[in-house]
């Protein structure tokens, strides 16, 4: 199974043994949309609702922190998913939240994971069948393996140290106006701006009009246009830890392995008045 699968591929493989389809839809804070209600109304046949926004570490001081291995394993077990299952993730979200689910799966040792290119929007645009209601599933043992977590995630302290060392490039997935500090942040009391030295590549620039990912050549060109050297390590950041995962998935499609994710993103950095920040379109 490829990392990115088409709607045609999924339609041809639905019902295969060991293949699990997960709806990983999530929406921005304050959005009137309800991912759980939308799933109950219409979803890809046999899909299970992942409840992505509930898979966080509530004991962490980091806003919307990535789950611990135990927390992730418990959630996946309740979904009836084993660590060896073949997973296809999709969403119906403006923030492409399936990429956040993909990152968590990768982080906890799952390797046979794909994202549905174009998500539910493309599936429905092609008049493919959807179901309503919810499904009960039998819990399955799940063994999380967070062996790569230290290399895949960065803390606030590490991001602060990186400003001086410049050992890793930082790319911010937020829109250009938010990055520059010209637009208010959606969270009250949040400073506008960006981490000093970071570059800006709005995640929306990685998609075609139909919601599918751009070609590898176009993805590569987008990173290069943003001033990113693809031969050097990269840390992705964003507003709250969702759209940074889109950048990381795109880099994965390009075969890049020396990447990492700033867990707290601007929700943490922008709330801490002691941390340096920059404004303007150019890092």
mmCIF file of C-alpha atoms in Angstrom:
data_model
loop_
_atom_site.group_PDB
_atom_site.id
_atom_site.type_symbol
_atom_site.label_atom_id
_atom_site.label_comp_id
_atom_site.label_asym_id
_atom_site.label_seq_id
_atom_site.Cartn_x
_atom_site.Cartn_y
_atom_site.Cartn_z
ATOM 1 C CA UNK A 1 0.000 0.000 0.000
ATOM 2 C CA UNK A 2 1.313 3.440 -0.951
ATOM 3 C CA UNK A 3 1.513 6.333 1.514
ATOM 4 C CA UNK A 4 -1.111 8.205 -0.513
ATOM 5 C CA UNK A 5 -3.978 6.196 -2.013
ATOM 6 C CA UNK A 6 -6.610 7.299 -4.483
ATOM 7 C CA UNK A 7 -10.373 7.086 -4.108
ATOM 8 C CA UNK A 8 -10.360 4.487 -6.895
ATOM 9 C CA UNK A 9 -7.853 2.358 -4.996
ATOM 10 C CA UNK A 10 -9.889 2.513 -1.807
ATOM 11 C CA UNK A 11 -13.140 1.701 -3.604
ATOM 12 C CA UNK A 12 -11.451 -1.404 -5.034
ATOM 13 C CA UNK A 13 -10.056 -2.541 -1.655
ATOM 14 C CA UNK A 14 -12.879 -1.826 0.808
ATOM 15 C CA UNK A 15 -13.713 -4.979 2.735
ATOM 16 C CA UNK A 16 -10.285 -6.585 2.467
ATOM 17 C CA UNK A 17 -9.109 -8.427 5.547
ATOM 18 C CA UNK A 18 -6.808 -6.341 7.730
ATOM 19 C CA UNK A 19 -7.697 -3.031 6.078
ATOM 20 C CA UNK A 20 -9.145 -0.427 8.468
ATOM 21 C CA UNK A 21 -10.570 2.917 7.363
ATOM 22 C CA UNK A 22 -10.463 5.718 9.945
ATOM 23 C CA UNK A 23 -12.199 9.087 9.737
ATOM 24 C CA UNK A 24 -9.706 11.523 11.286
ATOM 25 C CA UNK A 25 -11.719 14.701 10.752
ATOM 26 C CA UNK A 26 -11.186 17.590 13.172
ATOM 27 C CA UNK A 27 -11.935 21.292 12.973
ATOM 28 C CA UNK A 28 -10.480 24.546 14.266
ATOM 29 C CA UNK A 29 -11.488 25.827 17.711
ATOM 30 C CA UNK A 30 -14.632 27.890 17.372
ATOM 31 C CA UNK A 31 -15.759 26.162 14.198
ATOM 32 C CA UNK A 32 -19.515 25.453 14.089
ATOM 33 C CA UNK A 33 -18.798 22.072 12.538
ATOM 34 C CA UNK A 34 -19.090 18.894 14.605
ATOM 35 C CA UNK A 35 -16.883 16.107 13.300
ATOM 36 C CA UNK A 36 -18.662 13.341 15.229
ATOM 37 C CA UNK A 37 -22.109 14.430 14.038
ATOM 38 C CA UNK A 38 -20.885 14.729 10.461
ATOM 39 C CA UNK A 39 -19.430 11.226 10.636
ATOM 40 C CA UNK A 40 -22.729 9.851 11.899
ATOM 41 C CA UNK A 41 -24.501 11.581 9.028
ATOM 42 C CA UNK A 42 -22.224 10.369 6.239
ATOM 43 C CA UNK A 43 -18.947 8.480 6.058
ATOM 44 C CA UNK A 44 -17.091 6.072 3.809
ATOM 45 C CA UNK A 45 -18.548 2.556 4.170
ATOM 46 C CA UNK A 46 -17.026 0.556 7.060
ATOM 47 C CA UNK A 47 -15.096 3.580 8.332
ATOM 48 C CA UNK A 48 -14.578 4.067 12.069
ATOM 49 C CA UNK A 49 -14.573 7.469 13.758
ATOM 50 C CA UNK A 50 -11.165 8.239 15.233
ATOM 51 C CA UNK A 51 -12.209 11.193 17.460
ATOM 52 C CA UNK A 52 -8.853 12.781 16.707
ATOM 53 C CA UNK A 53 -9.232 15.813 18.988
ATOM 54 C CA UNK A 54 -9.612 13.545 22.018
ATOM 55 C CA UNK A 55 -6.268 11.816 21.402
ATOM 56 C CA UNK A 56 -4.073 14.208 23.359
ATOM 57 C CA UNK A 57 -2.044 14.130 26.544
ATOM 58 C CA UNK A 58 -4.285 15.946 29.039
ATOM 59 C CA UNK A 59 -1.522 15.746 31.637
ATOM 60 C CA UNK A 60 0.894 17.843 29.592
ATOM 61 C CA UNK A 61 1.374 21.591 29.878
ATOM 62 C CA UNK A 62 1.693 21.715 26.099
ATOM 63 C CA UNK A 63 -1.598 22.725 24.431
ATOM 64 C CA UNK A 64 -3.148 19.781 22.547
ATOM 65 C CA UNK A 65 -0.050 17.717 23.296
ATOM 66 C CA UNK A 66 0.655 14.524 21.416
ATOM 67 C CA UNK A 67 -0.568 11.448 23.308
ATOM 68 C CA UNK A 68 1.680 9.214 25.346
ATOM 69 C CA UNK A 69 2.259 5.688 24.077
ATOM 70 C CA UNK A 70 -0.212 4.331 26.631
ATOM 71 C CA UNK A 71 -2.882 6.877 25.712
ATOM 72 C CA UNK A 72 -2.508 6.235 22.004
ATOM 73 C CA UNK A 73 -2.541 2.455 22.466
ATOM 74 C CA UNK A 74 -5.695 2.634 24.584
ATOM 75 C CA UNK A 75 -7.549 4.708 22.005
ATOM 76 C CA UNK A 76 -6.546 2.521 19.076
ATOM 77 C CA UNK A 77 -7.411 -0.636 20.995
ATOM 78 C CA UNK A 78 -10.915 0.690 21.631
ATOM 79 C CA UNK A 79 -11.219 1.348 17.907
ATOM 80 C CA UNK A 80 -10.437 -2.302 17.290
ATOM 81 C CA UNK A 81 -7.147 -1.472 15.575
ATOM 82 C CA UNK A 82 -3.955 -3.455 16.063
ATOM 83 C CA UNK A 83 -0.493 -2.046 15.513
ATOM 84 C CA UNK A 84 -0.039 -4.274 12.444
ATOM 85 C CA UNK A 85 -3.257 -3.272 10.673
ATOM 86 C CA UNK A 86 -3.288 -1.565 7.302
ATOM 87 C CA UNK A 87 -4.802 1.857 7.907
ATOM 88 C CA UNK A 88 -6.324 4.324 5.470
ATOM 89 C CA UNK A 89 -6.936 7.728 7.044
ATOM 90 C CA UNK A 90 -9.210 10.372 5.633
ATOM 91 C CA UNK A 91 -10.843 13.617 6.695
ATOM 92 C CA UNK A 92 -13.431 16.158 5.660
ATOM 93 C CA UNK A 93 -11.627 19.097 7.185
ATOM 94 C CA UNK A 94 -10.349 22.467 6.021
ATOM 95 C CA UNK A 95 -7.189 21.847 8.054
ATOM 96 C CA UNK A 96 -6.454 18.399 6.515
ATOM 97 C CA UNK A 97 -6.440 16.723 9.894
ATOM 98 C CA UNK A 98 -5.753 13.218 8.544
ATOM 99 C CA UNK A 99 -2.096 14.257 8.404
ATOM 100 C CA UNK A 100 -2.085 14.763 12.202
ATOM 101 C CA UNK A 101 -3.423 11.221 12.623
ATOM 102 C CA UNK A 102 -0.783 9.933 10.189
ATOM 103 C CA UNK A 103 1.985 11.577 12.229
ATOM 104 C CA UNK A 104 0.735 10.057 15.484
ATOM 105 C CA UNK A 105 0.552 6.606 13.897
ATOM 106 C CA UNK A 106 4.105 6.965 12.594
ATOM 107 C CA UNK A 107 5.309 8.241 15.940
ATOM 108 C CA UNK A 108 3.913 5.223 17.757
ATOM 109 C CA UNK A 109 5.467 2.630 15.497
ATOM 110 C CA UNK A 110 2.761 2.012 12.877
ATOM 111 C CA UNK A 111 4.214 1.814 9.395
ATOM 112 C CA UNK A 112 1.448 0.573 7.073
ATOM 113 C CA UNK A 113 -0.444 3.869 7.038
ATOM 114 C CA UNK A 114 -1.928 5.747 4.097
ATOM 115 C CA UNK A 115 -3.896 8.949 3.589
ATOM 116 C CA UNK A 116 -6.826 9.011 1.176
ATOM 117 C CA UNK A 117 -5.949 11.596 -1.463
ATOM 118 C CA UNK A 118 -8.715 14.184 -1.622
ATOM 119 C CA UNK A 119 -10.484 12.823 1.464
ATOM 120 C CA UNK A 120 -14.224 12.537 1.849
ATOM 121 C CA UNK A 121 -14.765 15.586 -0.343
ATOM 122 C CA UNK A 122 -13.342 13.872 -3.425
ATOM 123 C CA UNK A 123 -15.076 10.600 -2.535
ATOM 124 C CA UNK A 124 -18.459 12.330 -2.447
ATOM 125 C CA UNK A 125 -17.733 14.462 -5.517
ATOM 126 C CA UNK A 126 -17.306 11.203 -7.430
ATOM 127 C CA UNK A 127 -20.762 10.069 -6.227
ATOM 128 C CA UNK A 128 -19.302 7.136 -4.329
ATOM 129 C CA UNK A 129 -21.423 5.422 -1.710
ATOM 130 C CA UNK A 130 -21.504 6.687 1.877
ATOM 131 C CA UNK A 131 -23.067 5.283 5.042
ATOM 132 C CA UNK A 132 -24.725 6.875 8.035
ATOM 133 C CA UNK A 133 -24.809 5.846 11.688
ATOM 134 C CA UNK A 134 -22.004 4.380 13.769
ATOM 135 C CA UNK A 135 -20.467 0.929 14.088
ATOM 136 C CA UNK A 136 -19.671 -1.034 17.209
ATOM 137 C CA UNK A 137 -16.289 -2.743 17.104
ATOM 138 C CA UNK A 138 -14.574 -5.251 19.328
ATOM 139 C CA UNK A 139 -11.568 -3.924 21.232
ATOM 140 C CA UNK A 140 -8.234 -5.289 20.044
ATOM 141 C CA UNK A 141 -4.863 -5.386 21.835
ATOM 142 C CA UNK A 142 -2.542 -2.654 20.586
ATOM 143 C CA UNK A 143 1.163 -2.361 21.365
ATOM 144 C CA UNK A 144 2.520 1.154 20.809
ATOM 145 C CA UNK A 145 6.186 1.516 19.995
ATOM 146 C CA UNK A 146 7.382 5.075 20.509
ATOM 147 C CA UNK A 147 10.952 4.280 19.584
ATOM 148 C CA UNK A 148 11.286 7.240 17.235
ATOM 149 C CA UNK A 149 9.668 9.893 19.417
ATOM 150 C CA UNK A 150 12.861 11.636 20.530
ATOM 151 C CA UNK A 151 13.928 12.263 16.949
ATOM 152 C CA UNK A 152 10.459 13.184 15.664
ATOM 153 C CA UNK A 153 9.310 15.781 18.228
ATOM 154 C CA UNK A 154 10.792 19.066 19.453
ATOM 155 C CA UNK A 155 10.075 20.893 22.719
ATOM 156 C CA UNK A 156 9.890 24.616 23.420
ATOM 157 C CA UNK A 157 13.379 24.507 24.945
ATOM 158 C CA UNK A 158 14.791 22.799 21.871
ATOM 159 C CA UNK A 159 13.131 25.345 19.590
ATOM 160 C CA UNK A 160 14.602 28.183 21.647
ATOM 161 C CA UNK A 161 18.092 26.687 21.446
ATOM 162 C CA UNK A 162 17.695 26.203 17.703
ATOM 163 C CA UNK A 163 17.234 29.938 17.143
ATOM 164 C CA UNK A 164 20.919 30.427 17.957
ATOM 165 C CA UNK A 165 22.318 27.166 16.630
ATOM 166 C CA UNK A 166 20.288 27.151 13.401
ATOM 167 C CA UNK A 167 20.959 23.430 13.282
ATOM 168 C CA UNK A 168 17.499 22.806 11.890
ATOM 169 C CA UNK A 169 15.328 24.844 9.564
ATOM 170 C CA UNK A 170 11.873 25.795 10.837
ATOM 171 C CA UNK A 171 8.917 25.990 8.471
ATOM 172 C CA UNK A 172 5.559 27.366 9.600
ATOM 173 C CA UNK A 173 2.345 26.045 8.000
ATOM 174 C CA UNK A 174 0.089 28.964 8.972
ATOM 175 C CA UNK A 175 -1.275 31.444 6.472
ATOM 176 C CA UNK A 176 0.979 34.294 5.374
ATOM 177 C CA UNK A 177 -0.921 36.989 7.290
ATOM 178 C CA UNK A 178 -0.775 35.104 10.577
ATOM 179 C CA UNK A 179 2.910 34.298 10.060
ATOM 180 C CA UNK A 180 3.691 37.947 9.393
ATOM 181 C CA UNK A 181 1.681 39.080 12.403
ATOM 182 C CA UNK A 182 -0.741 41.034 10.230
ATOM 183 C CA UNK A 183 -3.779 38.940 11.187
ATOM 184 C CA UNK A 184 -5.021 38.123 14.702
ATOM 185 C CA UNK A 185 -4.584 34.649 16.094
ATOM 186 C CA UNK A 186 -7.794 32.624 16.595
ATOM 187 C CA UNK A 187 -6.954 32.047 20.260
ATOM 188 C CA UNK A 188 -7.577 34.915 22.655
ATOM 189 C CA UNK A 189 -4.503 36.574 24.117
ATOM 190 C CA UNK A 190 -2.103 35.040 21.602
ATOM 191 C CA UNK A 191 0.723 37.238 20.290
ATOM 192 C CA UNK A 192 0.849 37.614 16.491
ATOM 193 C CA UNK A 193 4.038 36.739 14.668
ATOM 194 C CA UNK A 194 6.400 33.809 14.243
ATOM 195 C CA UNK A 195 9.455 32.072 15.676
ATOM 196 C CA UNK A 196 12.602 34.023 14.717
ATOM 197 C CA UNK A 197 14.409 32.526 11.756
ATOM 198 C CA UNK A 198 11.470 30.453 10.556
ATOM 199 C CA UNK A 199 10.151 30.294 7.020
ATOM 200 C CA UNK A 200 6.531 30.261 5.888
ATOM 201 C CA UNK A 201 4.833 27.689 3.666
ATOM 202 C CA UNK A 202 1.044 27.816 4.091
ATOM 203 C CA UNK A 203 -0.196 24.231 4.028
ATOM 204 C CA UNK A 204 -2.911 25.157 1.527
ATOM 205 C CA UNK A 205 -0.233 25.609 -1.136
ATOM 206 C CA UNK A 206 0.394 21.852 -1.177
ATOM 207 C CA UNK A 207 -3.011 20.929 -2.627
ATOM 208 C CA UNK A 208 -4.720 20.948 -5.990
ATOM 209 C CA UNK A 209 -8.162 22.480 -6.434
ATOM 210 C CA UNK A 210 -9.852 19.089 -5.888
ATOM 211 C CA UNK A 211 -8.163 18.633 -2.509
ATOM 212 C CA UNK A 212 -5.557 16.139 -3.694
ATOM 213 C CA UNK A 213 -1.870 16.604 -2.957
ATOM 214 C CA UNK A 214 0.182 18.225 -5.675
ATOM 215 C CA UNK A 215 2.715 16.200 -7.626
ATOM 216 C CA UNK A 216 6.092 15.443 -6.054
ATOM 217 C CA UNK A 217 7.741 17.981 -8.362
ATOM 218 C CA UNK A 218 5.272 20.676 -7.342
ATOM 219 C CA UNK A 219 5.644 19.836 -3.648
ATOM 220 C CA UNK A 220 9.407 20.098 -3.966
ATOM 221 C CA UNK A 221 9.067 23.430 -5.752
ATOM 222 C CA UNK A 222 6.794 24.769 -3.002
ATOM 223 C CA UNK A 223 9.372 24.052 -0.293
ATOM 224 C CA UNK A 224 12.190 25.514 -2.368
ATOM 225 C CA UNK A 225 10.154 28.664 -3.070
ATOM 226 C CA UNK A 226 9.651 29.067 0.671
ATOM 227 C CA UNK A 227 13.427 29.133 1.138
ATOM 228 C CA UNK A 228 13.730 25.594 2.499
ATOM 229 C CA UNK A 229 16.853 23.576 1.725
ATOM 230 C CA UNK A 230 15.676 19.997 1.293
ATOM 231 C CA UNK A 231 19.179 18.699 2.029
ATOM 232 C CA UNK A 232 19.066 20.021 5.606
ATOM 233 C CA UNK A 233 16.956 18.966 8.654
ATOM 234 C CA UNK A 234 13.520 20.551 8.981
ATOM 235 C CA UNK A 235 11.154 21.215 11.896
ATOM 236 C CA UNK A 236 7.501 21.900 11.055
ATOM 237 C CA UNK A 237 5.297 24.127 13.173
ATOM 238 C CA UNK A 238 1.861 25.732 12.842
ATOM 239 C CA UNK A 239 -0.900 27.099 15.068
ATOM 240 C CA UNK A 240 -1.906 24.137 17.199
ATOM 241 C CA UNK A 241 -0.127 21.092 15.793
ATOM 242 C CA UNK A 242 -2.412 19.985 12.964
ATOM 243 C CA UNK A 243 -1.314 21.632 9.732
ATOM 244 C CA UNK A 244 2.390 21.220 10.544
ATOM 245 C CA UNK A 245 1.681 17.533 10.027
ATOM 246 C CA UNK A 246 0.569 18.319 6.472
ATOM 247 C CA UNK A 247 4.031 19.708 5.764
ATOM 248 C CA UNK A 248 5.618 16.642 7.334
ATOM 249 C CA UNK A 249 3.487 14.297 5.249
ATOM 250 C CA UNK A 250 4.439 16.177 2.080
ATOM 251 C CA UNK A 251 8.110 15.926 3.038
ATOM 252 C CA UNK A 252 7.586 12.204 3.644
ATOM 253 C CA UNK A 253 6.208 11.894 0.107
ATOM 254 C CA UNK A 254 9.438 13.505 -1.079
ATOM 255 C CA UNK A 255 11.431 10.825 0.761
ATOM 256 C CA UNK A 256 12.791 13.163 3.417
ATOM 257 C CA UNK A 257 13.511 11.538 6.778
ATOM 258 C CA UNK A 258 15.347 14.180 8.849
ATOM 259 C CA UNK A 259 12.186 16.013 9.874
ATOM 260 C CA UNK A 260 10.592 16.812 13.221
ATOM 261 C CA UNK A 261 7.450 18.352 14.676
ATOM 262 C CA UNK A 262 7.219 21.176 17.218
ATOM 263 C CA UNK A 263 4.491 19.812 19.455
ATOM 264 C CA UNK A 264 3.454 23.073 21.123
ATOM 265 C CA UNK A 265 3.533 25.146 17.920
ATOM 266 C CA UNK A 266 2.320 28.753 18.110
ATOM 267 C CA UNK A 267 -0.348 27.871 20.700
ATOM 268 C CA UNK A 268 2.530 27.377 23.136
ATOM 269 C CA UNK A 269 5.127 29.796 21.774
ATOM 270 C CA UNK A 270 2.747 32.697 21.166
ATOM 271 C CA UNK A 271 1.297 32.423 24.666
ATOM 272 C CA UNK A 272 4.700 32.772 26.370
ATOM 273 C CA UNK A 273 5.626 36.445 26.501
ATOM 274 C CA UNK A 274 9.184 35.622 27.560
ATOM 275 C CA UNK A 275 9.996 34.023 24.203
ATOM 276 C CA UNK A 276 11.381 35.969 21.241
ATOM 277 C CA UNK A 277 9.206 36.499 18.186
ATOM 278 C CA UNK A 278 9.437 38.154 14.811
ATOM 279 C CA UNK A 279 6.997 39.842 12.483
ATOM 280 C CA UNK A 280 6.963 40.426 8.767
ATOM 281 C CA UNK A 281 6.787 38.238 5.700
ATOM 282 C CA UNK A 282 10.503 37.488 5.469
ATOM 283 C CA UNK A 283 12.197 35.427 8.187
#
